[in-house]
Coordinates of C-alpha atoms in Angstrom, one line a residue:
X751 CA 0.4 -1.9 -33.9
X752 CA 3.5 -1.2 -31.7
X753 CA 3.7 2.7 -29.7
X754 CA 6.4 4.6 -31.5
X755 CA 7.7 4.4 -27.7
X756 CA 7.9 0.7 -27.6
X757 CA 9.8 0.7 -31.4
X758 CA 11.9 3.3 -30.0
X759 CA 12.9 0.9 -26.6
X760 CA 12.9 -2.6 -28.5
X761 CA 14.9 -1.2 -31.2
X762 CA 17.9 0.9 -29.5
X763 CA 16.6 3.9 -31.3
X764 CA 18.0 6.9 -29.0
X765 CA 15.5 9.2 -27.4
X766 CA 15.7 12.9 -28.7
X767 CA 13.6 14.3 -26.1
X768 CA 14.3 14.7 -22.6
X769 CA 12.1 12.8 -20.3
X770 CA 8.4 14.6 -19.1
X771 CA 9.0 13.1 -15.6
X772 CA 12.1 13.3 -13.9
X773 CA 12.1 13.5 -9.8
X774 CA 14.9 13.6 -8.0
X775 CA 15.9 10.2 -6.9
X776 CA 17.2 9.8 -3.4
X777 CA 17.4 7.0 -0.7
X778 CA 17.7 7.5 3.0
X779 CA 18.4 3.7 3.1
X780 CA 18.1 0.8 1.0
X781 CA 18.2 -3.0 2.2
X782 CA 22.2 -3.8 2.4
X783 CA 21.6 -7.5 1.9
X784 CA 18.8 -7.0 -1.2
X785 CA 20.4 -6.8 -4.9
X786 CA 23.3 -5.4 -3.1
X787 CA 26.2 -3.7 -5.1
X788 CA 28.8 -5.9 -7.0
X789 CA 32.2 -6.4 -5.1
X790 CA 35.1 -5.4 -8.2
X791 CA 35.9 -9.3 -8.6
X792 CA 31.8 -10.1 -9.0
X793 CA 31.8 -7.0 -11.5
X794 CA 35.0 -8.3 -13.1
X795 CA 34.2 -12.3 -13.2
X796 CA 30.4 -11.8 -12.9
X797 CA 28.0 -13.7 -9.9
X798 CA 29.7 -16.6 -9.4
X799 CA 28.4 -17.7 -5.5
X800 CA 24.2 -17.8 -6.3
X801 CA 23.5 -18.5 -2.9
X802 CA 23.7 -14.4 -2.9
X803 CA 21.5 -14.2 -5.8
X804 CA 18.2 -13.5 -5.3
X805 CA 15.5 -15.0 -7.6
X806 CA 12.6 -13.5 -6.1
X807 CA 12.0 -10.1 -4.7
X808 CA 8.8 -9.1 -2.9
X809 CA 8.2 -5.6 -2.7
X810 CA 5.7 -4.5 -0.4
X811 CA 4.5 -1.1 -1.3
X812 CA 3.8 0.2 2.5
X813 CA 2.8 3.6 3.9
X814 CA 5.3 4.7 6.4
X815 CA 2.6 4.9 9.2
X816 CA 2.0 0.8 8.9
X817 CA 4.5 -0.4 11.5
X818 CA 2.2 -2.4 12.9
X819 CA 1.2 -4.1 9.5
X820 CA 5.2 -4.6 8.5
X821 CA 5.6 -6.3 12.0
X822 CA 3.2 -8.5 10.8
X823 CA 4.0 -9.0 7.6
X824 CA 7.7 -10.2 8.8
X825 CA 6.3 -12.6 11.0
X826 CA 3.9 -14.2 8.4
X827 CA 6.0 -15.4 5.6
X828 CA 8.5 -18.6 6.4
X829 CA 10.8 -17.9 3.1
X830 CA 13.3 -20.6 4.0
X831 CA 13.3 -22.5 0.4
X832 CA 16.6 -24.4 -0.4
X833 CA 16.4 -24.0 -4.1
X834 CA 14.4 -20.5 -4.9
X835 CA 15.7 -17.4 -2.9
X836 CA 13.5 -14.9 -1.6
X837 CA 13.9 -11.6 -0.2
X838 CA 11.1 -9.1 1.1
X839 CA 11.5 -5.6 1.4
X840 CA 9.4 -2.5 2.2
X841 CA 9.2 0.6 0.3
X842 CA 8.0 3.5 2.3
X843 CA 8.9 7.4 2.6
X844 CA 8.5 10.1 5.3
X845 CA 6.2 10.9 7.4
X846 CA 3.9 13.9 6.4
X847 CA 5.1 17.6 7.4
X848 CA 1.0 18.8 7.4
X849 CA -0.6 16.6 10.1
X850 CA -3.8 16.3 9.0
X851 CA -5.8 14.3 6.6
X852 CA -7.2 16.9 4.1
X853 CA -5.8 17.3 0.9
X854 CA -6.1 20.1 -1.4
X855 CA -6.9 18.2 -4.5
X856 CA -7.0 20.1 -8.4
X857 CA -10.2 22.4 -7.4
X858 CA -11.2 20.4 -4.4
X859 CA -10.3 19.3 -1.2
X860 CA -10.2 15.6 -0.1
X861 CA -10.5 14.4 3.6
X862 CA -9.1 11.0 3.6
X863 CA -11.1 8.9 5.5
X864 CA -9.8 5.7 4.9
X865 CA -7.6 3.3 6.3
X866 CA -4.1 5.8 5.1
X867 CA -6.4 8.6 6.0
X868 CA -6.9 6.9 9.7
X869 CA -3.3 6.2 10.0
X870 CA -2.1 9.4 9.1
X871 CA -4.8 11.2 11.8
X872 CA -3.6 8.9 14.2
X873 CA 0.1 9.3 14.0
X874 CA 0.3 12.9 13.4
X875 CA -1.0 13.9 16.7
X876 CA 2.6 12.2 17.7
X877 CA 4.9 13.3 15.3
X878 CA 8.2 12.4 18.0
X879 CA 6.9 9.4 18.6
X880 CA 6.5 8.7 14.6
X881 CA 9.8 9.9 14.1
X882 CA 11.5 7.4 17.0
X883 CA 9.2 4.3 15.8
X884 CA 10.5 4.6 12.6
X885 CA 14.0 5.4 13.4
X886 CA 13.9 2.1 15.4
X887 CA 12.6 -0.3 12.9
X888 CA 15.3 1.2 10.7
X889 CA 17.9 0.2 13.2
X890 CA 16.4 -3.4 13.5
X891 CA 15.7 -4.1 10.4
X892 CA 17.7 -4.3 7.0
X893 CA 14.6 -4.7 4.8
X894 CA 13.6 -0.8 4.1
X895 CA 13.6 1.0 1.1
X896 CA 13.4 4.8 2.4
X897 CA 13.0 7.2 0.0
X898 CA 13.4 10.9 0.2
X899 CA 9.6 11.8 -0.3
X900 CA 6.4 12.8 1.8
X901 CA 4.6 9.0 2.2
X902 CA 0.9 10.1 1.4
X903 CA -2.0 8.5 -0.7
X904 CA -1.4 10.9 -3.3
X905 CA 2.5 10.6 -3.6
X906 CA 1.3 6.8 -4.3
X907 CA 2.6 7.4 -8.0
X908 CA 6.2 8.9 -6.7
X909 CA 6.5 5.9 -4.5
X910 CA 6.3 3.8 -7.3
X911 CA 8.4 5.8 -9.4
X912 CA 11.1 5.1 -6.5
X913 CA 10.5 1.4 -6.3
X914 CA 10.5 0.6 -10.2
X915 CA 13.6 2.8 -10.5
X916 CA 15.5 1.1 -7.6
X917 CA 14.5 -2.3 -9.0
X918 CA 16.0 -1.7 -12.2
X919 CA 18.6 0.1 -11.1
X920 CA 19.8 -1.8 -8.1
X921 CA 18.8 -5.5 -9.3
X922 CA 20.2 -5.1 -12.7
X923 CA 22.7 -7.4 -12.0
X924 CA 20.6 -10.0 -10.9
X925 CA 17.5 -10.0 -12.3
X926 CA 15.4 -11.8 -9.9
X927 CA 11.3 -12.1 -10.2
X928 CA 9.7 -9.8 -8.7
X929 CA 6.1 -9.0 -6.8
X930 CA 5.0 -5.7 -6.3
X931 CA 1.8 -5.9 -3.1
X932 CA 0.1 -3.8 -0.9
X933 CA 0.9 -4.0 2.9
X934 CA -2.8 -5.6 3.1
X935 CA -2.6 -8.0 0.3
X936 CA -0.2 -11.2 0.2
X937 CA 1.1 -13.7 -2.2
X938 CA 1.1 -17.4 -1.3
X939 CA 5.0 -18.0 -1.2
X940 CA 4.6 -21.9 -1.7
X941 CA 2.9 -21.4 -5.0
X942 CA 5.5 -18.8 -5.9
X943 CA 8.0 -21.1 -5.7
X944 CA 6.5 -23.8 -7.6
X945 CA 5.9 -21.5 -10.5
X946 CA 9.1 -20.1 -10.2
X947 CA 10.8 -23.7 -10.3
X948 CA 8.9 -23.9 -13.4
X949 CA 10.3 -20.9 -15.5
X950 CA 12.1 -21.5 -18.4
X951 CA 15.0 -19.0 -19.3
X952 CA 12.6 -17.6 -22.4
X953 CA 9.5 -17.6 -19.9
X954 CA 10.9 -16.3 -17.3
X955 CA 11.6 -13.1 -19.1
X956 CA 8.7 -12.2 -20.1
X957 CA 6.4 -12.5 -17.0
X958 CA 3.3 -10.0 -16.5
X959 CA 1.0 -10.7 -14.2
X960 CA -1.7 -8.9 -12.1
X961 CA -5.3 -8.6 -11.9
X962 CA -6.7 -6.6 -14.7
X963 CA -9.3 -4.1 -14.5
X964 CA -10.7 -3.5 -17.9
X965 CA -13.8 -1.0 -16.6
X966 CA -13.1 1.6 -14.6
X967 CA -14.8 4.8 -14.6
X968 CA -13.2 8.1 -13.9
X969 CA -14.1 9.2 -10.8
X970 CA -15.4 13.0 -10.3
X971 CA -15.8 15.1 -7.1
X972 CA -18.4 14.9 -5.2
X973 CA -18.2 11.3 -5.2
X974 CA -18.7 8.3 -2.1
X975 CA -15.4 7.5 -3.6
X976 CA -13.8 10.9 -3.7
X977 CA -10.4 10.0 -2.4
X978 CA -10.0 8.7 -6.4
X979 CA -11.5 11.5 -7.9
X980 CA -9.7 13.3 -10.5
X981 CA -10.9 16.8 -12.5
X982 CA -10.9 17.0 -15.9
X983 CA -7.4 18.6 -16.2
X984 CA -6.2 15.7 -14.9
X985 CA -8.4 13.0 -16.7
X986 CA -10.2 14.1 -19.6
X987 CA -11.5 11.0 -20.4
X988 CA -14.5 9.3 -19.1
X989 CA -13.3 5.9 -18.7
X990 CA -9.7 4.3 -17.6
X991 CA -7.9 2.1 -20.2
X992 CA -6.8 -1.2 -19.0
X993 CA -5.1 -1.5 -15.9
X994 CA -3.6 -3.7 -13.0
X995 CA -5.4 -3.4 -9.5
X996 CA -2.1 -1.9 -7.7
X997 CA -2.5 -4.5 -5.0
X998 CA -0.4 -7.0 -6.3
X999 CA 1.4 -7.6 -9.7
X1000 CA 4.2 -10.3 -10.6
X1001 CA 7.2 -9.1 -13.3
X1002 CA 10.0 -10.6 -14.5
X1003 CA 13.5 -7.7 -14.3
X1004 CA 12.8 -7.6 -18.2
X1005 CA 9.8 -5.7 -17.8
X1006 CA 10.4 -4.0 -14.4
X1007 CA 13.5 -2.3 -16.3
X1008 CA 11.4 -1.2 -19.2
X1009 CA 8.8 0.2 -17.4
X1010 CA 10.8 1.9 -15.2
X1011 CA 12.1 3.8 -18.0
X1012 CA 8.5 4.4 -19.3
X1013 CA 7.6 6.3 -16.5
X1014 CA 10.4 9.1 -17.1
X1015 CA 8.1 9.4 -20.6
X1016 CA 4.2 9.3 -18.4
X1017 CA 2.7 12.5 -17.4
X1018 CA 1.9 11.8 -13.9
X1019 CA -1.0 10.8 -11.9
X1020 CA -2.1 10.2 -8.9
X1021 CA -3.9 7.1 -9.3
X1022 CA -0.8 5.4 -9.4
X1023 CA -2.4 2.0 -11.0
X1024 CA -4.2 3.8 -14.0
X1025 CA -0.5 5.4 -13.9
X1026 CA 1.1 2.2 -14.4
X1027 CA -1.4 1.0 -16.4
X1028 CA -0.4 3.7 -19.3
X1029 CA 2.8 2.9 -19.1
X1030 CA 2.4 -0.5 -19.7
X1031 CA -0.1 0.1 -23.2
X1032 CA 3.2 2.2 -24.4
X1033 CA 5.4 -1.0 -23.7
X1034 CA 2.6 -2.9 -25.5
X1035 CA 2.5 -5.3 -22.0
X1036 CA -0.9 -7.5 -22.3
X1037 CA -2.6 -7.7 -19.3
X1038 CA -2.4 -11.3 -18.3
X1039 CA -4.2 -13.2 -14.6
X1040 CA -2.9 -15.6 -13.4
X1041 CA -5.3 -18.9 -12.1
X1042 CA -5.8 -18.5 -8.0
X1043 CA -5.1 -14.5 -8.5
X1044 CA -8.5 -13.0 -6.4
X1045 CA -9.6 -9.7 -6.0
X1046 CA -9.9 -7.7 -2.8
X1047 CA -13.6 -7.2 -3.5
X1048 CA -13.7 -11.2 -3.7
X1049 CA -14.1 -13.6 -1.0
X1050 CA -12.4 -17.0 -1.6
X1051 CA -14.9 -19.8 -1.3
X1052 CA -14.4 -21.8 1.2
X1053 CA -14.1 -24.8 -1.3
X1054 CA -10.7 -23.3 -2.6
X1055 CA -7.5 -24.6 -0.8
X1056 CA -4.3 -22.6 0.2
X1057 CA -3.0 -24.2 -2.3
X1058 CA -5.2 -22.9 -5.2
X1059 CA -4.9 -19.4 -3.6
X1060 CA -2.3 -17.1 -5.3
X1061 CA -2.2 -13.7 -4.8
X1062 CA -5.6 -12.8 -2.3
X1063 CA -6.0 -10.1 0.7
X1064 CA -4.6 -10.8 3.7
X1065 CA -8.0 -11.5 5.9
X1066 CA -8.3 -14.6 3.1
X1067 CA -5.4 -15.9 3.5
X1068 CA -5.8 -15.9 7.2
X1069 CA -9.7 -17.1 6.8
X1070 CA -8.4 -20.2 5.1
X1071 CA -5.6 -20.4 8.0
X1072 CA -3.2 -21.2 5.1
X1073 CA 1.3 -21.0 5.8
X1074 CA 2.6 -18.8 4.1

């Protein structure tokens, strides 16, 4: 049976209450080139030149402190297709004002010891130096969506927020295909393509992809897995509904737009899949895999080609020495 949400979306039924989750939205800079704004004679006789029209936009969800991953990130993917246009783009925010990696969680404190936790340690003891590398990239490069927010593990769910809302926001003219990854994840671009060639006008609205997870215990503290612990106030509930992994997911603008208004209507998390993954059972969004989609806890055989491989982490992509 449809949410009262989703009957109140699909069927232009006004919303009466005012929205549970409402940040303030601000950009420090946005990609120029990317879903760019509408010149008056493209707002007045629509797109007319598609060779400006993007149909595919990757949207790496990076942490601020992963320079070194972005570099390599640009230098990995060869997106010169004649036929399919595809832009990449990095959402990040600002660097940390506490400069450590302990956080003071709902009744207890985390010390991230991870691979954000690492990074954060490890550029915080230069906090110039963090400032001027980023300052730098943001000179060189015209493919960063900045937003106005501390870049942590657990502002995950406001950096989403940002993304999904500049995605609908900024790309509404254009509606392009988009795929949401992790800076350690990647999506074979060669596949993309063929699937996106593919795409009929009615399927190509209605794309959901992602890897599902349909177990997932709550996590409590003390846990080997602490850095996803969440109390009781936060989670009451033993076990996660369904969900995406947040490491990659594909969406057609369709979706992207309505979910992006679902989240103004989500109490907040900060698991930002689980997150996500609520706002998609309001929408009444299946959760759908797509063959060649793997894991991160999955090594690809050595029997699967790079052209079977999807979406995968990056080491598996580079273990199979596969383009992209």
């Amino acid at each position: 049976m449809a949410s009262p949400f989703y009957r109140s979306l699909t069927c232009c039924i006004y919303f009466t209450l005012p929205p549970i989750y409402n940040p303030q939205v601000r950009f420090l800079r946005v990609p120029s080139k990317v879903c760019s704004p509408l010149t008056p004679a493209q707002a007045k006789f629509g797109l007319t030149d598609y060779s400006s029209r993007p149909n595919v936009v990757i949207i790496y969800k990076s942490g601020v402190y992963n320079f070194e991953e972005r570099s390599h990130l640009r230098k990995l993917y060869h997106l010169a297709y004649t036929d399919v246009k595809i832009h990449l783009i990095f959402s990040i925010g600002l660097p940390r004002s506490v400069l450590d990696n302990v956080f003071q969680r709902d009744g207890f404190n985390v010390t991230l010891a991870n691979r954000a936790g690492n990074k954060l340690v490890e550029y915080s003891r230069m906090p110039q130096r963090t400032n001027r590398l980023l300052s730098k990239e943001m000179e060189e490069y015209d493919d960063l969506l900045v937003g106005d927010y501390e870049d942590s593990y657990y502002n995950l769910t406001l950096k989403l927020f940002h993304t999904f809302q500049w995605a609908a926001r900024f790309c509404r003219p254009y509606k392009p295909t988009f795929v949401f990854l992790g800076d350690d994840h990647a999506v074979n671009t060669n596949k993309l393509v063929n699937f996106v060639r593919d795409l009929t006008p009615k399927s190509g609205e209605n794309l959901n992809y992602g890897f599902e997870m349909m177990l997932n215990p709550v996590v409590r503290f003390p846990s080997k897995h602490e850095r996803w612990a969440l109390s009781k106030r936060e989670a009451l509930w033993p076990m996660h509904m369904p969900h995406y992994s947040g490491v990659y997911s594909l969406w057609s603008y369709r979706h992207v737009h309505d979910i992006a208004l679902g989240m103004h209507f989500t109490k907040p998390m900060v698991t930002d899949d689980v997150w996500s993954g609520i706002v998609q059972h309001k929408l009444n969004l299946k959760f759908t895999r797509l063959k060649g989609m793997f894991s991160h806890y999955m090594t690809v055989p050595k029997s699967v080609s790079c052209s079977e491989i999807f979406f995968a982490h990056l080491k598996e992509f580079e273990r199979h020495q596969c383009v992209l």
